[in-house]
Short mmCIF file of C-alpha atoms in Angstrom, two decimals:
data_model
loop_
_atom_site.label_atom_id
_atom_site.label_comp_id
_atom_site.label_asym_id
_atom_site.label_seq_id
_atom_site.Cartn_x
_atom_site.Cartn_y
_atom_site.Cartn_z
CA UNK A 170 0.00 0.00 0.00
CA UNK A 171 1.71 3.37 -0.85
CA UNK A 172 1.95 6.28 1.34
CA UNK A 173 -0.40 8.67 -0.20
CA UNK A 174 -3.10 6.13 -0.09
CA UNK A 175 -5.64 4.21 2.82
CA UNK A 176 -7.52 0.87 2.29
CA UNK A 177 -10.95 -0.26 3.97
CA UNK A 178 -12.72 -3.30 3.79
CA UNK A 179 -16.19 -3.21 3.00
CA UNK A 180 -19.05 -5.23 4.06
CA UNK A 181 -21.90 -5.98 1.45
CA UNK A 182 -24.71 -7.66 2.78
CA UNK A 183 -26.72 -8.66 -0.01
CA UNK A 184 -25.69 -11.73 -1.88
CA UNK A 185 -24.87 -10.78 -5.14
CA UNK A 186 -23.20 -13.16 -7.76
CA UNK A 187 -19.73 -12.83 -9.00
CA UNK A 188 -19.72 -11.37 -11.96
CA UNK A 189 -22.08 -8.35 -10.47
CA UNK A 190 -19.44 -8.37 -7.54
CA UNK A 191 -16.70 -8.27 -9.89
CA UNK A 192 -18.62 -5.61 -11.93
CA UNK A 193 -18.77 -3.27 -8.83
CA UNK A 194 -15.20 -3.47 -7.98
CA UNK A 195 -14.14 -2.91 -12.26
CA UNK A 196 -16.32 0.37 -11.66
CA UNK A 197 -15.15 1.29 -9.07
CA UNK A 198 -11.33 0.78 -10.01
CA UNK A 199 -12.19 3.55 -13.10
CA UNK A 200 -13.03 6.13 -10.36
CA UNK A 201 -10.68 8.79 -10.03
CA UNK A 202 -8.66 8.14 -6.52
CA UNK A 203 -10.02 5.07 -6.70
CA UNK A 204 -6.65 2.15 -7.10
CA UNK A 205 -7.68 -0.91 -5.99
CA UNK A 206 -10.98 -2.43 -5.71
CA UNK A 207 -10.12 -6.06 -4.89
CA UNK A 208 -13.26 -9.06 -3.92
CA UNK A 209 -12.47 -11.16 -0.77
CA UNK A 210 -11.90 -14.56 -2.32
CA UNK A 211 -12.88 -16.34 1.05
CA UNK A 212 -15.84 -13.72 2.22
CA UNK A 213 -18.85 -12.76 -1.16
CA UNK A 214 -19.93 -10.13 1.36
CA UNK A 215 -16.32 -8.48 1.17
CA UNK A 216 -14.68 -6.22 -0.98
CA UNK A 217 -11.25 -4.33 -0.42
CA UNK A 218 -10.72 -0.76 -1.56
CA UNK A 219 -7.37 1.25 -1.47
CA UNK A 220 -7.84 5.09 -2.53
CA UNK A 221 -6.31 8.22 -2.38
CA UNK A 222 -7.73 10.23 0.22
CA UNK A 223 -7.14 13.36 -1.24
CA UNK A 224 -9.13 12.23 -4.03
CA UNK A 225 -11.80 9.98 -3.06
CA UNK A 226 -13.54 9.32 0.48
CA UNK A 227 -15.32 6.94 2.51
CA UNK A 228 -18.41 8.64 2.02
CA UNK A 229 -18.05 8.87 -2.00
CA UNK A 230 -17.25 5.16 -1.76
CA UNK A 231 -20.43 4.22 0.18
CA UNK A 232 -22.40 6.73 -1.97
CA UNK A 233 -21.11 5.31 -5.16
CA UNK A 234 -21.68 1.67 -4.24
CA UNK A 235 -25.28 2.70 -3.03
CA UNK A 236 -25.41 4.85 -6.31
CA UNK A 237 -25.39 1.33 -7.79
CA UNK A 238 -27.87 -0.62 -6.23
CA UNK A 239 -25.83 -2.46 -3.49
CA UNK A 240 -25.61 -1.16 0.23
CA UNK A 241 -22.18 -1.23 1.95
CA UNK A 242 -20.80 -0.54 5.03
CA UNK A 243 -17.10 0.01 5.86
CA UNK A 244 -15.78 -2.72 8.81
CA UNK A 245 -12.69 -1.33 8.93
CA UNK A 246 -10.13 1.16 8.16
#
């Protein structure tokens, strides 16, 4: 993880399939501040997100997963 950036793990709790998981995290690797949006191989509720927060912010993140049609929560920072 570089300096200029922070990582969460987010929580989603609706059971979505894997290609709509791995849809979300390829959209939301094309957002500006956004550089990596990986799935939890172990967890389909999880979903890792490093950004820059100069760029990008928990809020946007949960407001942009929300924006499409998936709620989130962050678990931790």
């Amino acid at each position: 993880m570089s300096v200029n950036t922070k990582r969460v793990s987010v929580r989603i709790p609706e059971t979505l399939d894997h290609s709509h998981r791995e849809d979300l995290a390829v959209r939301l690797e094309h957002q500006p501040g956004i550089k990596l949006a990986l799935l939890e191989p172990d967890d389909p509720h999880g979903l890792t997100v490093e950004y820059e927060p100069e760029h990008f912010s928990e809020d946007t993140l949960l407001d942009f997963i929300t924006l499409h049609g998936v709620h989130a929560k962050i678990v931790s920072r």
